[in-house]
């Protein structure tokens, strides 16, 4: 959980993707299996980023 606590949390995948637009990097939303909220990542594998789940 300590890693999760350091990350910004979003209530929805849409809110996370909207925040991602402010960055010059391609970021994707994923649902965290620890807190249940959404975080952003630049990784495209493993976290279900396509479905936001």
mmCIF file with all atom_site columns, C-alpha atoms in Angstrom:
data_model
loop_
_atom_site.group_PDB
_atom_site.id
_atom_site.type_symbol
_atom_site.label_atom_id
_atom_site.label_alt_id
_atom_site.label_comp_id
_atom_site.label_asym_id
_atom_site.label_entity_id
_atom_site.label_seq_id
_atom_site.pdbx_PDB_ins_code
_atom_site.Cartn_x
_atom_site.Cartn_y
_atom_site.Cartn_z
_atom_site.occupancy
_atom_site.B_iso_or_equiv
_atom_site.pdbx_formal_charge
_atom_site.auth_seq_id
_atom_site.auth_comp_id
_atom_site.auth_asym_id
_atom_site.auth_atom_id
_atom_site.pdbx_PDB_model_num
ATOM 1  C CA . UNK A 1 1  ? 0.000   0.000  0.000   1.00 0.00 ? 1  UNK A CA 1
ATOM 2  C CA . UNK A 1 2  ? 2.880   2.431  0.544   1.00 0.00 ? 2  UNK A CA 1
ATOM 3  C CA . UNK A 1 3  ? 3.480   2.709  -3.206  1.00 0.00 ? 3  UNK A CA 1
ATOM 4  C CA . UNK A 1 4  ? -0.211  3.254  -3.814  1.00 0.00 ? 4  UNK A CA 1
ATOM 5  C CA . UNK A 1 5  ? -0.401  6.034  -1.207  1.00 0.00 ? 5  UNK A CA 1
ATOM 6  C CA . UNK A 1 6  ? 2.258   8.032  -3.066  1.00 0.00 ? 6  UNK A CA 1
ATOM 7  C CA . UNK A 1 7  ? 0.256   7.994  -6.303  1.00 0.00 ? 7  UNK A CA 1
ATOM 8  C CA . UNK A 1 8  ? -2.554  10.343 -7.186  1.00 0.00 ? 8  UNK A CA 1
ATOM 9  C CA . UNK A 1 9  ? -5.953  8.657  -7.001  1.00 0.00 ? 9  UNK A CA 1
ATOM 10 C CA . UNK A 1 10 ? -8.874  9.242  -9.331  1.00 0.00 ? 10 UNK A CA 1
ATOM 11 C CA . UNK A 1 11 ? -12.485 8.158  -8.847  1.00 0.00 ? 11 UNK A CA 1
ATOM 12 C CA . UNK A 1 12 ? -12.927 7.118  -12.484 1.00 0.00 ? 12 UNK A CA 1
ATOM 13 C CA . UNK A 1 13 ? -10.905 6.157  -15.541 1.00 0.00 ? 13 UNK A CA 1
ATOM 14 C CA . UNK A 1 14 ? -12.350 9.217  -17.314 1.00 0.00 ? 14 UNK A CA 1
ATOM 15 C CA . UNK A 1 15 ? -11.056 11.560 -14.595 1.00 0.00 ? 15 UNK A CA 1
ATOM 16 C CA . UNK A 1 16 ? -7.625  9.938  -14.770 1.00 0.00 ? 16 UNK A CA 1
ATOM 17 C CA . UNK A 1 17 ? -7.461  10.215 -18.570 1.00 0.00 ? 17 UNK A CA 1
ATOM 18 C CA . UNK A 1 18 ? -8.531  13.861 -18.399 1.00 0.00 ? 18 UNK A CA 1
ATOM 19 C CA . UNK A 1 19 ? -5.667  14.543 -15.976 1.00 0.00 ? 19 UNK A CA 1
ATOM 20 C CA . UNK A 1 20 ? -3.271  12.625 -18.258 1.00 0.00 ? 20 UNK A CA 1
ATOM 21 C CA . UNK A 1 21 ? -3.875  15.159 -21.038 1.00 0.00 ? 21 UNK A CA 1
ATOM 22 C CA . UNK A 1 22 ? -1.880  17.716 -19.023 1.00 0.00 ? 22 UNK A CA 1
ATOM 23 C CA . UNK A 1 23 ? 1.310   15.681 -19.490 1.00 0.00 ? 23 UNK A CA 1
ATOM 24 C CA . UNK A 1 24 ? 3.497   15.420 -22.564 1.00 0.00 ? 24 UNK A CA 1
ATOM 25 C CA . UNK A 1 25 ? 3.730   11.638 -22.089 1.00 0.00 ? 25 UNK A CA 1
ATOM 26 C CA . UNK A 1 26 ? 1.246   8.977  -23.175 1.00 0.00 ? 26 UNK A CA 1
ATOM 27 C CA . UNK A 1 27 ? -0.370  7.936  -19.895 1.00 0.00 ? 27 UNK A CA 1
ATOM 28 C CA . UNK A 1 28 ? -3.090  5.369  -19.328 1.00 0.00 ? 28 UNK A CA 1
ATOM 29 C CA . UNK A 1 29 ? -5.554  4.856  -16.513 1.00 0.00 ? 29 UNK A CA 1
ATOM 30 C CA . UNK A 1 30 ? -5.769  1.591  -14.601 1.00 0.00 ? 30 UNK A CA 1
ATOM 31 C CA . UNK A 1 31 ? -7.773  0.450  -11.605 1.00 0.00 ? 31 UNK A CA 1
ATOM 32 C CA . UNK A 1 32 ? -5.537  -0.241 -8.638  1.00 0.00 ? 32 UNK A CA 1
ATOM 33 C CA . UNK A 1 33 ? -6.027  -3.689 -7.125  1.00 0.00 ? 33 UNK A CA 1
ATOM 34 C CA . UNK A 1 34 ? -5.002  -2.301 -3.725  1.00 0.00 ? 34 UNK A CA 1
ATOM 35 C CA . UNK A 1 35 ? -7.123  0.830  -3.244  1.00 0.00 ? 35 UNK A CA 1
ATOM 36 C CA . UNK A 1 36 ? -9.804  0.359  -5.925  1.00 0.00 ? 36 UNK A CA 1
ATOM 37 C CA . UNK A 1 37 ? -9.233  3.834  -7.366  1.00 0.00 ? 37 UNK A CA 1
ATOM 38 C CA . UNK A 1 38 ? -7.589  4.714  -10.674 1.00 0.00 ? 38 UNK A CA 1
ATOM 39 C CA . UNK A 1 39 ? -3.958  5.719  -11.193 1.00 0.00 ? 39 UNK A CA 1
ATOM 40 C CA . UNK A 1 40 ? -1.956  6.682  -14.276 1.00 0.00 ? 40 UNK A CA 1
ATOM 41 C CA . UNK A 1 41 ? 0.854   4.706  -15.853 1.00 0.00 ? 41 UNK A CA 1
ATOM 42 C CA . UNK A 1 42 ? 2.963   4.879  -18.984 1.00 0.00 ? 42 UNK A CA 1
ATOM 43 C CA . UNK A 1 43 ? 3.085   1.066  -19.137 1.00 0.00 ? 43 UNK A CA 1
ATOM 44 C CA . UNK A 1 44 ? 0.735   -0.581 -21.590 1.00 0.00 ? 44 UNK A CA 1
ATOM 45 C CA . UNK A 1 45 ? 0.794   -4.146 -20.247 1.00 0.00 ? 45 UNK A CA 1
ATOM 46 C CA . UNK A 1 46 ? -0.633  -5.813 -17.198 1.00 0.00 ? 46 UNK A CA 1
ATOM 47 C CA . UNK A 1 47 ? -3.050  -3.404 -15.573 1.00 0.00 ? 47 UNK A CA 1
ATOM 48 C CA . UNK A 1 48 ? -6.094  -3.493 -17.835 1.00 0.00 ? 48 UNK A CA 1
ATOM 49 C CA . UNK A 1 49 ? -5.550  0.056  -19.040 1.00 0.00 ? 49 UNK A CA 1
ATOM 50 C CA . UNK A 1 50 ? -7.737  -0.394 -22.110 1.00 0.00 ? 50 UNK A CA 1
ATOM 51 C CA . UNK A 1 51 ? -10.878 -1.020 -20.108 1.00 0.00 ? 51 UNK A CA 1
ATOM 52 C CA . UNK A 1 52 ? -9.920  1.247  -17.245 1.00 0.00 ? 52 UNK A CA 1
ATOM 53 C CA . UNK A 1 53 ? -10.259 -1.719 -14.921 1.00 0.00 ? 53 UNK A CA 1
#
